[in-house]
PDB file of C-alpha atoms and ligand atoms in Angstrom:
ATOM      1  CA  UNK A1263     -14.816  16.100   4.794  1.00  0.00           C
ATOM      2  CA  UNK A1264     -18.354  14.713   4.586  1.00  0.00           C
ATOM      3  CA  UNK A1265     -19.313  11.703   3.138  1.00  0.00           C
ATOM      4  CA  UNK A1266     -21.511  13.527   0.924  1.00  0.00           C
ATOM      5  CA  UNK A1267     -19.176  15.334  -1.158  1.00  0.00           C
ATOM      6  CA  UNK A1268     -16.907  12.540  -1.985  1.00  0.00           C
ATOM      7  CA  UNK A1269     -20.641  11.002  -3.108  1.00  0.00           C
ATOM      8  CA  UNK A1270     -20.831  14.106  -4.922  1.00  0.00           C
ATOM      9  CA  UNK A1271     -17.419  13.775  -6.950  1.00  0.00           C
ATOM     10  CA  UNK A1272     -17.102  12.950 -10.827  1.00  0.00           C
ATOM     11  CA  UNK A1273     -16.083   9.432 -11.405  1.00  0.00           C
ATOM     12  CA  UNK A1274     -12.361  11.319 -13.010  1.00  0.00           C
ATOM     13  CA  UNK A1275     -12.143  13.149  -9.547  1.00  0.00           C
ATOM     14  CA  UNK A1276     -13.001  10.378  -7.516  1.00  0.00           C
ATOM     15  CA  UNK A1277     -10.244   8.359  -9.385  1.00  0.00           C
ATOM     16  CA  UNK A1278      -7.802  11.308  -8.744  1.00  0.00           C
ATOM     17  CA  UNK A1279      -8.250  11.400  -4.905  1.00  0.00           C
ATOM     18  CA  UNK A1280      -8.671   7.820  -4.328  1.00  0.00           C
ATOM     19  CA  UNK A1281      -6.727   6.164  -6.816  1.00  0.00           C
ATOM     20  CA  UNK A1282      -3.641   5.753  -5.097  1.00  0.00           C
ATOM     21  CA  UNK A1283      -5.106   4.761  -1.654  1.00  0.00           C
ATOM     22  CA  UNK A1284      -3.790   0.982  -2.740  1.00  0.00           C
ATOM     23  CA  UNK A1285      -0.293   2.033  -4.598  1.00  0.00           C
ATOM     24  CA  UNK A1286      -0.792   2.233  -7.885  1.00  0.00           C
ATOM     25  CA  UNK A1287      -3.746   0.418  -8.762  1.00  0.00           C
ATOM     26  CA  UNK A1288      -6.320   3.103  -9.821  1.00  0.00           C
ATOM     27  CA  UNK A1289      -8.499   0.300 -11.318  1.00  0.00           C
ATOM     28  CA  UNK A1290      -9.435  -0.553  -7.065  1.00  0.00           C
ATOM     29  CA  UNK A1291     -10.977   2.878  -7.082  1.00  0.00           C
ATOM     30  CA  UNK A1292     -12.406   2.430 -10.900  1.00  0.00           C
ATOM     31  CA  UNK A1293     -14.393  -0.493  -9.564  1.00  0.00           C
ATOM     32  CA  UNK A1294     -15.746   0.738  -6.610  1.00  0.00           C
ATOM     33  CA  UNK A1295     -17.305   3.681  -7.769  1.00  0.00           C
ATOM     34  CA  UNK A1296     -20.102   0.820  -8.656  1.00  0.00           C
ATOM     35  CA  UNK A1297     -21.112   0.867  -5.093  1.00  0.00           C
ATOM     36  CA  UNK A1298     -21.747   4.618  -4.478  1.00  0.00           C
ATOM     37  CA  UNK A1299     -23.306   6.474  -2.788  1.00  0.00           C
ATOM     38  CA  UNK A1300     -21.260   5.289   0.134  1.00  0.00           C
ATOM     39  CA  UNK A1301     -22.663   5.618   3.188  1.00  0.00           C
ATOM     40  CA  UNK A1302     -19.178   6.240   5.022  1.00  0.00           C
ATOM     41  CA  UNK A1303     -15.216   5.701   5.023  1.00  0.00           C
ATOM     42  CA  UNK A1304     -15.641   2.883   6.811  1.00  0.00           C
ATOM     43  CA  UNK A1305     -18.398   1.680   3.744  1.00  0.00           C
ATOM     44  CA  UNK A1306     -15.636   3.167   1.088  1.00  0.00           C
ATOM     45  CA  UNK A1307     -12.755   0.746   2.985  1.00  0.00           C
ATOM     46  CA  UNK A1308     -15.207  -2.328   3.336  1.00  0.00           C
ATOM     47  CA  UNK A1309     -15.487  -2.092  -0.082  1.00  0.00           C
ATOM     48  CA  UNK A1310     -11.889  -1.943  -0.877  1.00  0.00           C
ATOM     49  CA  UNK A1311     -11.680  -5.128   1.419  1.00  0.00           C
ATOM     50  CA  UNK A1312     -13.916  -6.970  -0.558  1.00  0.00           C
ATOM     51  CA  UNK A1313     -12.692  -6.244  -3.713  1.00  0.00           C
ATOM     52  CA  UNK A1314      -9.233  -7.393  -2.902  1.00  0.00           C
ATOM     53  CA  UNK A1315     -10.301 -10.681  -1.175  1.00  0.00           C
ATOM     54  CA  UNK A1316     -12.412 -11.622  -4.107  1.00  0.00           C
ATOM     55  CA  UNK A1317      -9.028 -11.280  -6.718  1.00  0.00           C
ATOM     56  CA  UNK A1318      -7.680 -14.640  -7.177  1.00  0.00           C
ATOM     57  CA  UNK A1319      -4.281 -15.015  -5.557  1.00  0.00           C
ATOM     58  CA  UNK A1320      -2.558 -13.622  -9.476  1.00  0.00           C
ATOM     59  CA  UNK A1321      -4.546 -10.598  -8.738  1.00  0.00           C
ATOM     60  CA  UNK A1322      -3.414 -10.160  -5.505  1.00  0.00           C
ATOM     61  CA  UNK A1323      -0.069 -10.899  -6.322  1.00  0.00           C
ATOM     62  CA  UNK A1324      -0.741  -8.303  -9.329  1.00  0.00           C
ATOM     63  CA  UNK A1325      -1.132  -5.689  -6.379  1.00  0.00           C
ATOM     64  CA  UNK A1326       2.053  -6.472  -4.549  1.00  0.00           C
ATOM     65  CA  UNK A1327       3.605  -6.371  -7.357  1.00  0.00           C
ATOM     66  CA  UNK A1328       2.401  -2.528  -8.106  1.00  0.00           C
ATOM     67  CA  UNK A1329       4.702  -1.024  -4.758  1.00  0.00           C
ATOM     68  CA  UNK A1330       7.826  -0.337  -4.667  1.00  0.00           C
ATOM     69  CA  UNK A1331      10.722  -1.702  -2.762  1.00  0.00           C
ATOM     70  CA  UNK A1332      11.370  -0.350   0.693  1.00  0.00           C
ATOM     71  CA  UNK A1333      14.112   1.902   0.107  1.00  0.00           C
ATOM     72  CA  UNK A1334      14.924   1.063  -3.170  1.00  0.00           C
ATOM     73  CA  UNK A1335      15.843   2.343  -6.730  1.00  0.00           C
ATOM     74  CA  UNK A1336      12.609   4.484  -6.441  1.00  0.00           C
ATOM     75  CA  UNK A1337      13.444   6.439  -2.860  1.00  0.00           C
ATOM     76  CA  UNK A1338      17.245   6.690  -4.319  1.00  0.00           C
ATOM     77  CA  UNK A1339      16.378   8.325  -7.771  1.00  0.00           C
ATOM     78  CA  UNK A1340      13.215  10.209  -6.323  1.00  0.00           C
ATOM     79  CA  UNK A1341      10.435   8.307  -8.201  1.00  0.00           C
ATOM     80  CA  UNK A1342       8.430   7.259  -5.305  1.00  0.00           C
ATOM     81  CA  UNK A1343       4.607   7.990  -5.615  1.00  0.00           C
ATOM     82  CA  UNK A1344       3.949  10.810  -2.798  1.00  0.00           C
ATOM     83  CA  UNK A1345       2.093   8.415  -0.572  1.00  0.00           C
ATOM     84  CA  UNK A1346       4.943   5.885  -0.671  1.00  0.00           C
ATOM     85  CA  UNK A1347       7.921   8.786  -0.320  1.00  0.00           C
ATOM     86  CA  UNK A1348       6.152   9.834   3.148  1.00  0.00           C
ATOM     87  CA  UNK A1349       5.594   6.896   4.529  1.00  0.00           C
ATOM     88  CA  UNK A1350       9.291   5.526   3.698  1.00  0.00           C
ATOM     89  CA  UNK A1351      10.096   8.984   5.282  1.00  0.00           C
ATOM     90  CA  UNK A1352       8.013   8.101   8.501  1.00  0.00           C
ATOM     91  CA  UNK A1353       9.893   4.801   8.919  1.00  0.00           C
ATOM     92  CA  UNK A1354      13.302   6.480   8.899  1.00  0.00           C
ATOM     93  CA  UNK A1355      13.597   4.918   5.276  1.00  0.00           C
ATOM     94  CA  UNK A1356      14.802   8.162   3.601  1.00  0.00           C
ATOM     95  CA  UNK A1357      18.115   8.503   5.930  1.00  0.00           C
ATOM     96  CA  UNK A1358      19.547   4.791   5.787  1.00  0.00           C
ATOM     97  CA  UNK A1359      23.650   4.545   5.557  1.00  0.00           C
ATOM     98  CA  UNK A1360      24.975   2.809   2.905  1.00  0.00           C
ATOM     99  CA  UNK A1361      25.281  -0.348   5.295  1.00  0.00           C
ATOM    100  CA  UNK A1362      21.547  -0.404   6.267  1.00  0.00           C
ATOM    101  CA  UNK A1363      20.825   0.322   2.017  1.00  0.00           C
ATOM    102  CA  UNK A1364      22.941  -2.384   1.328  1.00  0.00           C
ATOM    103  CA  UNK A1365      21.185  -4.804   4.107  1.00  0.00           C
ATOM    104  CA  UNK A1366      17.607  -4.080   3.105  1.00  0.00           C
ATOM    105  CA  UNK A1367      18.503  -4.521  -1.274  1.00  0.00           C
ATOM    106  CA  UNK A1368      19.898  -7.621  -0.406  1.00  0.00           C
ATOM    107  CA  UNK A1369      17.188  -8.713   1.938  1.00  0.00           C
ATOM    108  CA  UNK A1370      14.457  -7.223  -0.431  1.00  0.00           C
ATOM    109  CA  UNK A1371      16.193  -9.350  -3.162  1.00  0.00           C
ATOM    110  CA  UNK A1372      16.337 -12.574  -1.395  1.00  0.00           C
ATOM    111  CA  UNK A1373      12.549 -11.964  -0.948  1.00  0.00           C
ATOM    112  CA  UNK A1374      11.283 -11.212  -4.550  1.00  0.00           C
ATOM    113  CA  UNK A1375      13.482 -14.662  -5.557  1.00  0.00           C
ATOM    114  CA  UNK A1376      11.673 -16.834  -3.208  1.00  0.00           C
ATOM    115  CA  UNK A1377       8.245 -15.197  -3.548  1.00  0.00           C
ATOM    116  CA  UNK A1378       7.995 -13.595  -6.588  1.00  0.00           C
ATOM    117  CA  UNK A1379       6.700  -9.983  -5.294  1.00  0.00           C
ATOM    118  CA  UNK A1380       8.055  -7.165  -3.684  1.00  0.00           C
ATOM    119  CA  UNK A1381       7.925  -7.053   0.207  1.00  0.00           C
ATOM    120  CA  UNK A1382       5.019  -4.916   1.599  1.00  0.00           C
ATOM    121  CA  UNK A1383       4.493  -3.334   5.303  1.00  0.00           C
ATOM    122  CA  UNK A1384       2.568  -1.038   6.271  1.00  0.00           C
ATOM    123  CA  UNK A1385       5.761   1.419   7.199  1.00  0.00           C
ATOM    124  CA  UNK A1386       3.714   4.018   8.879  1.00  0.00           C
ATOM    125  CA  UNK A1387       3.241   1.874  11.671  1.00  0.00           C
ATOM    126  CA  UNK A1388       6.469   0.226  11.882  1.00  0.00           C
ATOM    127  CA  UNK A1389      10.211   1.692  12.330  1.00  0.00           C
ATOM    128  CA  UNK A1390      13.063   0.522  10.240  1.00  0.00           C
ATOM    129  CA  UNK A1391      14.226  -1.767  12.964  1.00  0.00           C
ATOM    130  CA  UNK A1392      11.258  -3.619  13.015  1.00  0.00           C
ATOM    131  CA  UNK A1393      11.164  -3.668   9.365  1.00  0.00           C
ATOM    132  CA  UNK A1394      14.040  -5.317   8.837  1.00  0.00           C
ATOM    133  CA  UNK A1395      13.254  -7.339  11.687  1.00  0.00           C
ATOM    134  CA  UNK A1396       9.889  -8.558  10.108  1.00  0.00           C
ATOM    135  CA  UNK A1397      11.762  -8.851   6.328  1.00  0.00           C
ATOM    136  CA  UNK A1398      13.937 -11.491   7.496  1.00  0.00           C
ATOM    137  CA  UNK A1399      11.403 -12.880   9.986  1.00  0.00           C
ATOM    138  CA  UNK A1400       8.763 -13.570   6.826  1.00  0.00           C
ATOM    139  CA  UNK A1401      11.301 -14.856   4.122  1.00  0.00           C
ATOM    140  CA  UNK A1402      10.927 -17.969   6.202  1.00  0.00           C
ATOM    141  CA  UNK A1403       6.972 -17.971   5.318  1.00  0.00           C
ATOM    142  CA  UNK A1404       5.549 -20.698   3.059  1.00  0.00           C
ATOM    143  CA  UNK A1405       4.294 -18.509   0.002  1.00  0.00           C
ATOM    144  CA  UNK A1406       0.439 -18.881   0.364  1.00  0.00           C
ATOM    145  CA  UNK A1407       0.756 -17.671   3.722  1.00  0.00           C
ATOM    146  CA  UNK A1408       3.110 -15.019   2.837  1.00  0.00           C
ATOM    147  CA  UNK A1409       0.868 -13.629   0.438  1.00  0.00           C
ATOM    148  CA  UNK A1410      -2.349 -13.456   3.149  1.00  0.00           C
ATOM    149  CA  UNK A1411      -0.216 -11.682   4.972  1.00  0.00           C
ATOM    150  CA  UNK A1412       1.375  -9.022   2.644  1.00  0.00           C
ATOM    151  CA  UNK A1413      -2.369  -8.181   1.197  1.00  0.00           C
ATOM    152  CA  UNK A1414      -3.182  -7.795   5.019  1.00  0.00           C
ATOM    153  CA  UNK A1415      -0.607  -5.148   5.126  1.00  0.00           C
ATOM    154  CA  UNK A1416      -1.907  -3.671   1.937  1.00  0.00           C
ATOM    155  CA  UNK A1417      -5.372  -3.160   3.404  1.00  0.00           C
ATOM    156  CA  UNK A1418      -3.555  -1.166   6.684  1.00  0.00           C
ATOM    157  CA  UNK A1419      -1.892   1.240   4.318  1.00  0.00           C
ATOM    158  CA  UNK A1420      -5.398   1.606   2.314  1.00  0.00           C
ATOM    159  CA  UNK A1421      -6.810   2.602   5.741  1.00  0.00           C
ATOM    160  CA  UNK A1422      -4.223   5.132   6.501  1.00  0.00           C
ATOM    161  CA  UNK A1423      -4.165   6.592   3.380  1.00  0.00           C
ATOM    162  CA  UNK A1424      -8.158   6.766   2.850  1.00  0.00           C
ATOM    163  CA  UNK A1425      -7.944   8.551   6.539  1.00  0.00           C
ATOM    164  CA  UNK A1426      -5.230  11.172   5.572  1.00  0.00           C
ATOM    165  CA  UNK A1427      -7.414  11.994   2.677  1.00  0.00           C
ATOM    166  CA  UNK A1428     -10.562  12.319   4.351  1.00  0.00           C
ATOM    167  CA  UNK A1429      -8.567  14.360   7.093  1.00  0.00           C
ATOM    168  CA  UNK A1430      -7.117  16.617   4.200  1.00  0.00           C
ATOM    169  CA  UNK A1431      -8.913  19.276   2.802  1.00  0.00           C
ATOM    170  CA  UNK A1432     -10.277  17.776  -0.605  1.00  0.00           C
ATOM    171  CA  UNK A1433      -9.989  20.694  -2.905  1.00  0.00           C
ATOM    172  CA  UNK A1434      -6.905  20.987  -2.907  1.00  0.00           C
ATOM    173  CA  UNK A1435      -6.664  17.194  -4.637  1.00  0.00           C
ATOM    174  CA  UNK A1436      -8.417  18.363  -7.455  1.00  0.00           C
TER     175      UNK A1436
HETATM  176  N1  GUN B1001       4.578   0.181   2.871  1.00  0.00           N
HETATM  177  C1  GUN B1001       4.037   1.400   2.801  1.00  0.00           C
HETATM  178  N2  GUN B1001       4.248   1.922   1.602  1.00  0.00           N
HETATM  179  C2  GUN B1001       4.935   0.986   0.917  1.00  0.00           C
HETATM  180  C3  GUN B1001       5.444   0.959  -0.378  1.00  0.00           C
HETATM  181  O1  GUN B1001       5.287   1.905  -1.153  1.00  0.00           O
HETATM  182  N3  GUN B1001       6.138  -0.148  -0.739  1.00  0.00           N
HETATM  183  C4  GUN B1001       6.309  -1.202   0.086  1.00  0.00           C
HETATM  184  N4  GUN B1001       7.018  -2.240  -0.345  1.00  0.00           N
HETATM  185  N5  GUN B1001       5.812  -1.217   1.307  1.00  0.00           N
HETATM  186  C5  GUN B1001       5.141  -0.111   1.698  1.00  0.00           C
END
């Protein structure tokens, strides 16, 4: 896909292919289309960047608090966004047992008590052991620093999910 025809998109179809790129937070995309035309992805994710660091740290709270949990209520009942359903997939999320379920609610739990937002990796580059792994490694953060480093996390996913997009064939998004 060239840059040009994602310059060429309506501000509703723009919206429509990239509002999900940060999970659930179409407003990201809303407030970017400002900037166009972009010059590339890489101009589209810079500004995506920016946007995010310049939220104070409610808004970016306000974003962690848009995703899911890892293997939570949403994969079990089938309510995941499509984004979030393949990348659980990915991780080996979608074929837990019941012991490794009940391990990651309870460690997902202990997480959203001390910090107040959902934990948030980018799963597409990390398997399930690693996940867990890094879950119980950064309960032990101080909050401020926990935060930097879940919106870091957020950003990765953004990239991924801007690049499968670009790699996809754009009319069929619309
Ligand atoms: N990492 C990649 N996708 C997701 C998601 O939907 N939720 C959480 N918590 N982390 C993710």
């Amino acid at each position: 896909m060239d840059i040009s025809v994602v310059n060429a998109l309506t501000y509703d179809d723009f919206v429509k292919i990239f509002g999900n790129v940060v999970e659930k937070c179409p407003l990201i995309s809303a407030a970017i289309w400002s900037h166009r035309p972009f010059k590339d992805l890489a101009d589209i994710e810079t500004h995506i960047t920016e946007f995010i660091d310049s939220l104070p740290d409610s808004g970016k709270e306000g974003i962690l608090r848009c995703h899911p949990d890892l293997a939570g209520r949403d994969l079990q009942s089938g309510t995941l966004t499509h984004e979030s359903q393949e990348e659980q997939s990915q991780a080996g999320l979608t074929t837990l047992d019941s012991a490794e379920i009940l391990r990651m609610y309870r460690l997902n739990s202990q997480y959203k008590e001390r910090f107040g937002f959902p934990f948030v990796i980018c799963a597409r580059m990390n398997k399930k052991a690693d996940i867990l792994r890094q879950l119980s490694d950064r309960l032990q953060n101080e909050r401020a620093l926990e935060r930097e480093q879940a919106i870091e996390e957020v950003k990765k996913i953004c990239s991924l999910r801007l690049h499968n997009i670009v790699l996809s064939d754009i009319q069929t998004k619309l």
